[in-house]
Amino acid sequence: MAGPGVGELFRLVLAEGSEEARERLAAAFLEDVERGLEAIARRVGGEAVPDTIVARTALEFVLAAAAYAWKEGKRLRVIASSEPIAGWKPLNQVLAVMEDNGIVEVYRLPLIASAKPTARDVARRVARLAKGVSSRVVDVSDAPPYVVAGLYAGGVRTLTVLVDLGHIAVFQKFGFYQAP
């Protein structure tokens, strides 16, 4: 008997977010990448399609953004951690395959502030990258606050977060107030 499909596993991961559920989702997704993108794209919508996403460990946000961008005929940029983070294995497995298939472009930066690099250092690197790749709409569902500050410094004014509505997950956008 077959286990749950990619769509059902995606819903499960959105609901619980455990590393075990993410590993099951990654394994199911990697069996058939295109079919997995189709299954997830049916469960994702929203008011804005992110062109870039910041991801530390949350596979579900990357898959949602990649599927939504793929459905719209766009390629997604992913800013992922270059430093090991507990629970990042499923995300890295999927990113490697999607990058090989031309679905995403992956940019690696340290995303966890510590004594070295500091939050300021991380924000500066993110700002330089955001300017360099001309990010316009960035999903920050899995981003720490100092990364969001770096995106702002890099010129990004439209951010999205993935909101689970139960039957569908939607990208909701918000922006920074610009004084006249």
Coordinates of C-alpha atoms in Angstrom, one line a residue, residues 30-176:
L30 CA 12.6 13.5 -5.0
E31 CA 10.9 10.4 -6.4
D32 CA 9.3 12.5 -9.1
V33 CA 10.2 16.2 -9.0
E34 CA 7.8 17.4 -11.7
R35 CA 4.8 15.6 -10.3
G36 CA 5.7 16.9 -6.8
L37 CA 5.8 20.4 -8.1
E38 CA 2.4 19.9 -9.7
A39 CA 0.9 18.5 -6.5
I40 CA 2.2 21.3 -4.4
A41 CA 1.3 24.0 -6.9
R42 CA -2.4 22.9 -6.6
R43 CA -2.2 23.8 -2.9
V44 CA -0.5 27.1 -3.1
G45 CA -1.7 30.6 -4.2
G46 CA -1.5 34.1 -3.2
E47 CA -1.3 37.8 -4.1
A48 CA 2.4 37.8 -5.1
V49 CA 4.9 35.3 -6.6
P50 CA 8.2 35.5 -4.8
D51 CA 11.2 35.7 -7.0
T52 CA 13.5 35.0 -4.1
I53 CA 13.2 33.1 -0.8
V54 CA 15.3 33.0 2.3
A55 CA 15.5 29.5 3.8
R56 CA 17.4 28.1 6.8
T57 CA 15.7 24.7 7.3
A58 CA 12.1 25.0 6.3
L59 CA 11.7 22.8 3.2
E60 CA 8.0 23.5 2.9
F61 CA 8.4 27.2 2.2
V62 CA 10.9 26.5 -0.5
L63 CA 8.8 23.9 -2.1
A64 CA 5.7 26.2 -2.0
A65 CA 7.6 29.1 -3.5
A66 CA 9.3 26.9 -6.2
A67 CA 6.0 25.3 -7.2
Y68 CA 4.2 28.6 -7.4
A69 CA 7.0 30.2 -9.4
W70 CA 7.2 27.1 -11.6
K71 CA 3.4 27.2 -12.2
E72 CA 3.9 30.9 -13.3
G73 CA 6.8 30.0 -15.6
K74 CA 9.4 31.7 -13.4
R75 CA 12.7 30.5 -11.8
L76 CA 13.1 30.9 -8.1
R77 CA 16.3 32.2 -6.3
V78 CA 17.0 30.7 -2.9
I79 CA 19.2 32.3 -0.3
A80 CA 20.3 29.3 1.8
S81 CA 22.6 28.9 4.7
S82 CA 26.3 28.1 4.0
E83 CA 26.8 27.0 7.6
P84 CA 25.4 23.8 9.1
I85 CA 22.1 24.3 10.9
A86 CA 20.3 21.5 12.8
G87 CA 17.6 20.1 10.6
W88 CA 18.8 21.4 7.2
K89 CA 19.5 18.1 5.6
P90 CA 16.1 17.6 3.8
L91 CA 16.2 21.2 2.5
N92 CA 19.7 20.7 1.1
Q93 CA 18.9 17.4 -0.6
V94 CA 15.9 19.0 -2.4
L95 CA 17.8 22.2 -3.3
A96 CA 20.6 20.2 -4.9
V97 CA 18.2 18.3 -7.2
M98 CA 16.1 21.3 -8.1
E99 CA 19.2 23.3 -8.9
D100 CA 20.5 20.5 -11.2
N101 CA 17.1 20.6 -12.9
G102 CA 17.2 24.4 -13.4
I103 CA 14.2 25.1 -11.1
V104 CA 16.1 27.2 -8.6
E105 CA 19.3 29.2 -8.3
V106 CA 20.9 28.7 -4.9
Y107 CA 23.0 31.4 -3.2
R108 CA 24.8 30.4 0.0
L109 CA 25.4 32.8 2.8
P110 CA 25.8 32.4 6.6
L111 CA 22.3 33.1 7.9
I112 CA 22.9 32.5 11.6
A113 CA 24.4 35.3 13.6
S114 CA 27.0 34.5 16.2
A115 CA 30.2 36.0 17.5
K116 CA 31.5 35.8 14.0
P117 CA 29.6 36.6 11.7
T118 CA 27.5 39.1 13.7
A119 CA 24.0 40.0 12.8
R120 CA 25.4 43.2 11.1
D121 CA 27.7 41.1 9.0
V122 CA 24.9 38.8 7.9
A123 CA 22.7 41.8 7.1
R124 CA 25.4 43.4 5.0
R125 CA 26.0 40.2 3.0
V126 CA 22.3 39.8 2.4
A127 CA 22.0 43.4 1.3
R128 CA 24.8 43.0 -1.3
L129 CA 23.3 39.8 -2.6
A130 CA 19.8 41.4 -2.9
K131 CA 21.2 44.3 -4.9
G132 CA 23.3 42.0 -7.1
V133 CA 20.5 39.7 -8.1
S134 CA 17.8 42.5 -8.2
S135 CA 15.4 40.8 -5.9
R136 CA 11.9 42.4 -6.0
V137 CA 9.6 40.1 -4.1
V138 CA 11.2 38.0 -1.3
D139 CA 9.6 35.4 0.9
V140 CA 10.8 35.7 4.5
S141 CA 8.8 33.0 6.2
D142 CA 12.0 31.3 7.4
A143 CA 14.2 34.4 7.8
P144 CA 15.5 35.9 11.0
P145 CA 14.9 39.7 11.6
Y146 CA 18.5 40.7 10.7
V147 CA 18.1 39.1 7.3
V148 CA 14.9 41.1 6.7
A149 CA 16.9 44.2 7.7
G150 CA 19.5 43.3 5.1
L151 CA 16.9 42.8 2.4
Y152 CA 15.6 46.3 3.1
A153 CA 19.1 47.7 2.9
G154 CA 19.5 45.9 -0.4
G155 CA 16.4 47.6 -1.9
V156 CA 13.8 45.0 -1.4
R157 CA 10.4 46.6 -0.6
T158 CA 8.0 43.8 -1.0
L159 CA 8.1 40.8 1.3
T160 CA 5.9 37.7 1.5
V161 CA 5.1 35.1 4.1
L162 CA 3.4 31.8 3.5
V163 CA 0.2 31.5 5.5
D164 CA -1.5 28.1 6.0
L165 CA -5.2 28.5 5.6
G166 CA -5.9 24.8 6.1
H167 CA -7.1 23.9 2.6
I168 CA -4.5 26.1 0.8
A169 CA -1.3 27.9 1.6
V170 CA -1.1 31.5 0.3
F171 CA 1.7 34.0 -0.1
Q172 CA 0.6 37.2 1.5
K173 CA 2.6 40.3 0.7
F174 CA 3.5 43.2 2.8
G175 CA 5.8 46.1 2.2
F176 CA 7.6 48.8 4.0

